């Protein structure tokens, strides 16, 4: 199935690049004002069951797609802004948005498809309408700028795939048209050259290497459900390892940055099989953790991690995301603990170092961590003193036996004549 998904993504990307899939323009309006606007190409790879097998189909977002005014909104009365595009008999693509005051991002990406549509799903063994949702897709930009990503980008959504290309998007719009200031995705940046280096005859000042920030402070973070009780707990020290193009040094640098707990707020959501923790530090850094529960094995793990960063020395903001991770594995009803420093590799330009970590994203009771399952590194460190102690005890025993044997032989040499 992974091979079929990969092949489908390749086909979709090929069509998108060569213009065989039509771009659509979608707007959400309130009165005479536009709050969300998207120009994009979208394709979907969906796997469904027939009576005796499974099939994977590729579906394009048609140019007849319209905005569902009843489901879409600008986010008034404390609700999130939603763009819901409908097409065909019962199919829909949805994007909800959130903001931290300086950045906006796609908080949830949803896909709805109707298996009774025989033109797309011939011989399907069900006529259900299926809805799948994914968070932490890594689409974001500073407020009052347009997110631009012409390159094909594929996102996993509940086992299906959504591929966007030729995308220009803005939410929380102050004007009725897309901002001319653009925030360009990493894939598009990779296809452009780095800013030119200016050579002058002046004396060159060598910038000293930054001082390592040291071990980060341990913070306590939580997510509450609708009745106000904690549904996710996390206690950890976090350190960002990020590569970016430095404005001041005019080159790509690698920087270690500690997350400061007393400057960081936590939010998120808890569902039956997924839980999300969002950490926001000021208006410059957002970390999004998504945990998934396997109800068959009763095991959970961290499957998605997204960094949104807009630091003063960056030439452009960065968005780094991976939705197919397999870290922090533990059993339902228990917490995961790892006191040893560990590095979670996310993408080539971003990894996350964790220190003295304990997390429980499911079945939290009485606002306390359940019994912890320790990581392998902690277990190995506990074994080291046991092994050393056993070795020392064995050495003492050998010396004692040797001494007793030698003493016995010495007594035998002085027998009475």
Coordinates of C-alpha atoms in Angstrom, one line a residue:
X1 CA 0.0 0.0 0.0
X2 CA 2.9 2.4 0.7
X3 CA 4.2 1.7 -2.8
X4 CA 0.8 2.5 -4.3
X5 CA 0.6 5.7 -2.3
X6 CA 4.1 6.8 -3.4
X7 CA 3.3 6.1 -7.0
X8 CA 0.0 8.0 -6.7
X9 CA 1.9 11.0 -5.3
X10 CA 4.4 10.9 -8.1
X11 CA 1.6 10.8 -10.7
X12 CA -0.3 13.6 -9.0
X13 CA 2.9 15.7 -8.8
X14 CA 3.6 15.1 -12.5
X15 CA 0.2 16.2 -13.5
X16 CA 0.4 19.3 -11.3
X17 CA 3.8 20.3 -12.7
X18 CA 2.7 20.0 -16.3
X19 CA -0.6 21.8 -15.7
X20 CA -3.0 19.0 -16.3
X21 CA -4.8 19.7 -13.1
X22 CA -6.8 22.9 -13.0
X23 CA -6.2 25.5 -10.3
X24 CA -9.2 26.9 -8.4
X25 CA -9.8 30.1 -6.6
X26 CA -11.8 30.0 -3.3
X27 CA -12.9 32.8 -1.0
X28 CA -14.6 33.1 2.3
X29 CA -16.5 36.4 2.7
X30 CA -18.2 38.2 5.5
X31 CA -20.4 41.0 4.2
X32 CA -18.3 42.9 1.6
X33 CA -14.9 41.7 3.2
X34 CA -12.8 38.7 2.3
X35 CA -11.2 36.9 5.2
X36 CA -9.7 33.8 3.5
X37 CA -8.6 33.4 -0.1
X38 CA -6.9 30.5 -1.7
X39 CA -5.6 29.9 -5.2
X40 CA -4.5 26.3 -5.5
X41 CA -4.4 23.0 -7.2
X42 CA -5.3 19.9 -5.2
X43 CA -5.4 16.2 -5.8
X44 CA -6.3 13.2 -3.6
X45 CA -5.1 9.6 -3.4
X46 CA -7.8 7.5 -1.7
X47 CA -7.8 3.8 -0.9
X48 CA -11.1 2.0 -0.5
X49 CA -12.4 -1.5 -0.2
X50 CA -14.3 -3.5 -2.8
X51 CA -15.9 -6.9 -2.2
X52 CA -12.7 -8.8 -2.8
X53 CA -9.8 -6.3 -2.8
X54 CA -8.7 -2.7 -2.2
X55 CA -8.3 0.0 -4.8
X56 CA -6.5 3.3 -4.8
X57 CA -8.0 6.2 -6.9
X58 CA -6.6 9.6 -7.8
X59 CA -9.1 12.4 -7.7
X60 CA -8.5 16.0 -8.7
X61 CA -10.2 19.1 -7.3
X62 CA -12.3 20.2 -10.2
X63 CA -12.7 23.7 -11.4
X64 CA -16.4 23.5 -10.6
X65 CA -15.5 23.4 -6.9
X66 CA -17.3 26.0 -4.8
X67 CA -17.1 27.3 -1.2
X68 CA -19.7 25.9 1.2
X69 CA -21.0 29.2 2.7
X70 CA -22.8 27.3 5.5
X71 CA -19.7 25.5 6.8
X72 CA -17.1 28.2 6.0
X73 CA -16.7 31.2 8.3
X74 CA -14.3 34.0 9.2
X75 CA -14.0 32.7 12.8
X76 CA -16.3 35.1 14.7
X77 CA -17.6 34.4 18.3
X78 CA -14.4 32.6 19.3
X79 CA -14.6 29.9 16.5
X80 CA -11.8 29.1 14.2
X81 CA -11.9 30.4 10.6
X82 CA -12.9 27.6 8.1
X83 CA -12.6 27.3 4.4
X84 CA -14.7 24.3 3.2
X85 CA -14.7 23.6 -0.5
X86 CA -17.3 21.2 -1.9
X87 CA -17.3 19.2 -5.2
X88 CA -19.2 16.3 -6.7
X89 CA -21.9 14.4 -4.7
X90 CA -20.8 14.7 -1.1
X91 CA -17.0 15.4 -1.4
X92 CA -15.3 18.2 0.5
X93 CA -11.9 19.7 1.4
X94 CA -11.6 21.7 4.6
X95 CA -8.9 23.9 6.1
X96 CA -9.3 25.5 9.5
X97 CA -6.9 28.2 10.7
X98 CA -5.4 29.5 13.9
X99 CA -3.2 32.4 14.9
X100 CA -0.9 33.4 17.8
X101 CA -1.1 37.1 17.1
X102 CA 1.8 37.3 14.6
X103 CA 1.5 34.1 12.6
X104 CA -1.4 32.2 11.1
X105 CA -1.4 28.5 10.2
X106 CA -3.6 25.6 8.9
X107 CA -4.7 24.0 12.2
X108 CA -6.6 21.2 10.6
X109 CA -6.8 19.7 7.1
X110 CA -9.9 17.6 6.4
X111 CA -11.1 15.5 3.5
X112 CA -14.6 14.1 3.1
X113 CA -15.4 11.6 0.4
X114 CA -18.6 9.8 -0.5
X115 CA -18.1 6.1 -1.3
X116 CA -21.6 5.9 -3.0
X117 CA -20.2 8.0 -5.9
X118 CA -19.7 5.1 -8.3
X119 CA -18.0 7.4 -10.9
X120 CA -15.0 7.7 -8.5
X121 CA -15.4 4.6 -6.3
X122 CA -16.7 1.8 -8.6
X123 CA -17.6 -1.5 -6.8
X124 CA -17.1 0.0 -3.4
X125 CA -18.5 -2.3 -0.7
X126 CA -19.8 0.6 1.3
X127 CA -21.8 3.7 0.6
X128 CA -20.6 5.6 3.7
X129 CA -19.4 9.2 3.7
X130 CA -15.9 9.2 5.2
X131 CA -14.2 12.1 6.9
X132 CA -10.5 12.1 7.7
X133 CA -8.6 14.9 9.5
X134 CA -4.9 15.8 10.1
X135 CA -3.3 18.5 12.1
X136 CA 0.3 19.9 12.0
X137 CA 0.5 20.1 8.3
X138 CA 3.1 22.9 8.3
X139 CA 1.3 25.5 6.2
X140 CA 1.8 28.9 7.9
X141 CA 2.9 32.4 7.3
X142 CA 3.2 35.8 9.2
X143 CA 0.0 37.7 9.4
X144 CA -0.7 40.1 6.5
X145 CA 1.5 38.0 4.1
X146 CA 0.6 35.4 1.5
X147 CA 1.7 31.8 1.9
X148 CA 3.1 30.7 -1.4
X149 CA 4.1 27.2 -2.4
X150 CA 4.2 26.4 -6.1
X151 CA 6.0 23.1 -5.6
X152 CA 3.9 20.0 -5.0
X153 CA 3.5 19.2 -1.3
X154 CA 1.8 16.0 -0.1
X155 CA 0.2 15.5 3.3
X156 CA -1.0 12.3 4.9
X157 CA -4.6 12.7 6.1
X158 CA -6.0 9.7 8.0
X159 CA -4.4 7.2 5.7
X160 CA -5.2 9.1 2.5
X161 CA -3.1 11.7 0.7
X162 CA -3.7 15.3 -0.2
X163 CA -1.3 17.0 -2.6
X164 CA -1.3 20.8 -3.1
X165 CA 0.6 22.7 -5.7
X166 CA 0.5 26.2 -7.2
X167 CA -0.8 27.4 -3.9
X168 CA -1.2 31.0 -2.8
X169 CA -3.2 31.4 0.4
X170 CA -4.0 33.9 3.1
X171 CA -6.2 33.9 6.2
X172 CA -7.1 36.8 8.5
X173 CA -6.9 39.1 5.5
X174 CA -7.0 42.9 6.2
X175 CA -7.8 43.5 2.5
X176 CA -9.9 41.8 -0.1
X177 CA -7.0 40.6 -2.2
X178 CA -3.9 38.5 -1.4
X179 CA -1.0 40.4 0.1
X180 CA 1.8 41.2 -2.3
X181 CA 4.3 40.2 0.5
X182 CA 4.8 36.5 0.3
X183 CA 6.1 33.9 2.7
X184 CA 7.7 31.2 0.5
X185 CA 7.7 27.5 1.5
X186 CA 10.9 25.6 2.0
X187 CA 10.4 23.5 -1.2
X188 CA 10.3 26.7 -3.3
X189 CA 13.2 28.2 -1.5
X190 CA 15.3 25.2 -2.3
X191 CA 14.9 25.9 -6.0
X192 CA 16.2 29.4 -5.7
X193 CA 19.7 30.6 -5.2
X194 CA 21.0 31.9 -1.9
X195 CA 21.2 35.7 -1.4
X196 CA 24.3 37.0 -3.2
X197 CA 27.4 37.7 -1.2
X198 CA 28.7 41.3 -1.4
X199 CA 32.4 41.7 -1.5
X200 CA 34.0 45.0 -0.3
X201 CA 37.5 46.2 0.3
X202 CA 36.7 46.9 4.0
X203 CA 38.2 44.8 6.7
X204 CA 36.2 41.7 7.3
X205 CA 35.0 41.1 10.9
X206 CA 34.8 37.5 11.8
X207 CA 31.6 36.7 13.8
X208 CA 32.5 34.6 16.8
X209 CA 30.8 31.3 17.2
X210 CA 27.7 31.5 19.5
X211 CA 28.0 30.2 23.0
X212 CA 26.1 27.0 23.5
X213 CA 22.9 27.7 25.5
X214 CA 23.5 24.9 28.1
X215 CA 20.8 22.5 29.4
X216 CA 17.3 23.9 29.0
X217 CA 15.0 24.5 31.9
X218 CA 12.4 21.8 32.5
X219 CA 8.8 23.0 31.9
X220 CA 5.4 21.6 32.8
X221 CA 2.8 21.8 30.1
X222 CA -0.8 20.5 29.9
X223 CA -3.9 20.4 27.7
X224 CA -7.4 20.5 29.3
X225 CA -10.6 19.0 27.9
X226 CA -14.0 20.6 27.9
X227 CA -14.7 20.0 31.6
X228 CA -11.4 21.7 32.6
X229 CA -9.5 18.6 33.7
X230 CA -6.1 17.7 32.1
X231 CA -6.2 15.3 29.2
X232 CA -2.5 15.6 28.3
X233 CA 0.5 16.2 30.5
X234 CA 4.1 16.9 29.5
X235 CA 7.2 17.8 31.6
X236 CA 10.4 18.3 29.7
X237 CA 13.3 20.5 28.8
X238 CA 13.4 21.4 25.1
X239 CA 16.2 22.6 22.8
X240 CA 15.8 23.5 19.1
X241 CA 18.5 22.6 16.7
X242 CA 17.8 24.7 13.6
X243 CA 19.6 25.5 10.4
X244 CA 18.6 28.7 8.6
X245 CA 20.1 31.5 6.5
X246 CA 21.3 34.3 8.8
X247 CA 20.6 37.9 7.8
X248 CA 23.6 39.2 9.9
X249 CA 26.1 36.6 8.7
X250 CA 24.9 36.2 5.2
X251 CA 25.2 32.4 5.3
X252 CA 23.4 29.3 6.5
X253 CA 24.1 28.7 10.2
X254 CA 23.1 26.0 12.7
X255 CA 21.8 27.3 16.0
X256 CA 20.8 25.7 19.3
X257 CA 18.0 27.6 21.1
X258 CA 16.4 26.6 24.4
X259 CA 12.7 26.8 24.9
X260 CA 12.0 29.0 28.0
X261 CA 9.1 27.6 30.0
X262 CA 8.0 30.8 31.7
X263 CA 7.7 32.5 28.3
X264 CA 5.9 29.6 26.7
X265 CA 2.1 28.9 26.7
X266 CA 0.5 25.6 26.0
X267 CA -2.7 24.6 24.2
X268 CA -4.0 21.7 22.1
X269 CA -6.8 19.1 21.9
X270 CA -7.5 15.6 22.9
X271 CA -9.5 13.1 20.8
X272 CA -10.1 9.4 21.2
X273 CA -7.1 8.3 19.0
X274 CA -5.1 11.5 18.7
X275 CA -3.8 14.3 21.0
X276 CA -2.1 17.6 20.1
X277 CA 0.1 19.8 22.3
X278 CA 0.9 23.3 20.9
X279 CA 3.7 25.3 22.6
X280 CA 4.0 29.0 21.7
X281 CA 6.9 31.1 22.8
X282 CA 6.1 34.8 22.3
X283 CA 5.2 35.6 18.7
X284 CA 8.3 33.9 17.2
X285 CA 8.2 30.2 17.9
X286 CA 5.5 27.5 17.8
X287 CA 6.0 23.8 18.4
X288 CA 3.2 21.4 17.6
X289 CA 3.3 17.8 18.9
X290 CA 0.8 15.2 17.6
X291 CA 0.4 11.8 19.3
X292 CA -1.5 8.9 17.8
X293 CA -3.1 5.9 19.6
X294 CA -3.2 2.4 18.0
X295 CA -6.4 1.0 19.5
X296 CA -5.5 -2.5 18.4
X297 CA -2.2 -2.7 20.3
X298 CA -3.0 -0.1 22.9
X299 CA 0.3 1.7 22.1
X300 CA 0.7 5.4 21.4
X301 CA 3.6 7.4 19.9
X302 CA 4.6 10.8 18.7
X303 CA 3.8 10.7 15.0
X304 CA 4.0 14.4 14.0
X305 CA 6.1 17.4 15.0
X306 CA 6.0 20.9 13.5
X307 CA 8.2 23.9 14.1
X308 CA 7.1 27.4 13.0
X309 CA 9.9 30.0 13.6
X310 CA 10.2 33.7 12.7
X311 CA 13.4 34.9 14.4
X312 CA 14.8 38.3 13.9
X313 CA 18.0 37.0 12.2
X314 CA 16.1 34.9 9.7
X315 CA 15.8 36.1 6.1
X316 CA 12.5 34.3 5.8
X317 CA 10.4 32.4 8.4
X318 CA 10.8 28.6 8.4
X319 CA 8.3 25.8 8.7
X320 CA 9.6 22.3 9.4
X321 CA 7.2 19.4 9.7
X322 CA 7.2 15.6 9.7
X323 CA 4.0 13.6 10.0
X324 CA 5.4 10.1 9.9
X325 CA 7.5 10.0 13.1
X326 CA 7.7 7.1 15.5
X327 CA 9.1 8.5 18.8
X328 CA 8.1 8.4 22.5
X329 CA 6.3 5.0 22.3
X330 CA 4.4 3.7 25.3
X331 CA 1.4 1.8 26.5
X332 CA -2.1 3.3 26.9
X333 CA -2.7 4.1 30.6
X334 CA 1.0 4.7 31.3
X335 CA 3.3 7.7 30.8
X336 CA 6.5 7.7 28.8
X337 CA 9.7 8.8 30.6
X338 CA 13.2 9.5 29.4
X339 CA 15.6 11.4 31.7
X340 CA 18.5 10.9 29.3
X341 CA 19.0 13.5 26.6
X342 CA 17.6 12.3 23.3
X343 CA 17.5 13.8 19.8
X344 CA 14.3 13.6 17.7
X345 CA 15.3 14.0 14.1
X346 CA 12.5 15.7 12.2
X347 CA 13.8 17.1 8.9
X348 CA 17.3 17.9 7.7
X349 CA 17.2 21.5 8.9
X350 CA 15.5 20.8 12.3
X351 CA 15.8 18.4 15.2
X352 CA 14.6 18.6 18.8
X353 CA 16.7 17.7 21.8
X354 CA 14.7 16.6 24.9
X355 CA 15.9 16.5 28.5
X356 CA 14.3 14.9 31.6
X357 CA 11.1 14.2 29.6
X358 CA 7.9 12.7 30.8
X359 CA 4.7 12.8 28.8
X360 CA 1.2 11.2 28.8
X361 CA -1.2 12.1 26.0
X362 CA -4.0 9.7 26.8
X363 CA -6.0 8.5 29.9
X364 CA -4.7 11.1 32.3
X365 CA -6.5 10.8 35.7
X366 CA -6.4 13.1 38.7
X367 CA -4.1 15.5 36.8
X368 CA -1.1 13.3 37.5
X369 CA 1.2 11.1 35.5
X370 CA 0.5 7.4 35.5
X371 CA 3.2 4.8 36.1
X372 CA 6.1 5.5 33.7
X373 CA 7.6 3.2 31.0
X374 CA 11.2 4.2 30.8
X375 CA 13.1 4.6 27.5
X376 CA 15.8 2.2 26.6
X377 CA 18.6 4.7 27.2
X378 CA 17.4 5.1 30.8
X379 CA 17.3 1.3 31.3
X380 CA 20.8 1.0 29.9
X381 CA 22.1 3.6 32.2
X382 CA 20.5 1.8 35.2
X383 CA 22.2 -1.4 34.1
X384 CA 25.7 0.1 34.1
X385 CA 26.1 0.5 37.9
X386 CA 24.5 -3.0 38.3
X387 CA 27.1 -4.5 35.9
X388 CA 29.9 -2.6 37.5
X389 CA 28.8 -3.6 41.0
X390 CA 28.4 -7.3 39.9
X391 CA 31.9 -7.2 38.4
X392 CA 33.4 -5.7 41.6
X393 CA 31.6 -8.3 43.7
X394 CA 32.9 -11.0 41.5
X395 CA 36.5 -9.6 41.8
X396 CA 36.2 -9.5 45.6
X397 CA 35.0 -13.1 45.6
X398 CA 37.9 -14.3 43.4
X399 CA 40.4 -12.5 45.7
X400 CA 38.8 -14.1 48.8
X401 CA 38.8 -17.6 47.3
X402 CA 42.4 -17.2 46.2
X403 CA 43.3 -16.0 49.7
X404 CA 41.6 -19.0 51.4
X405 CA 43.3 -21.4 49.0
X406 CA 46.7 -19.8 49.7
X407 CA 46.2 -19.9 53.5
X408 CA 45.2 -23.6 53.4
X409 CA 48.4 -24.5 51.5
X410 CA 50.5 -22.5 53.9
X411 CA 49.1 -24.5 56.9
X412 CA 49.8 -27.7 55.1
X413 CA 53.5 -26.9 54.8
X414 CA 53.9 -26.7 58.7
X415 CA 52.5 -30.1 59.7
X416 CA 54.0 -31.6 63.0
X417 CA 56.8 -34.2 62.4

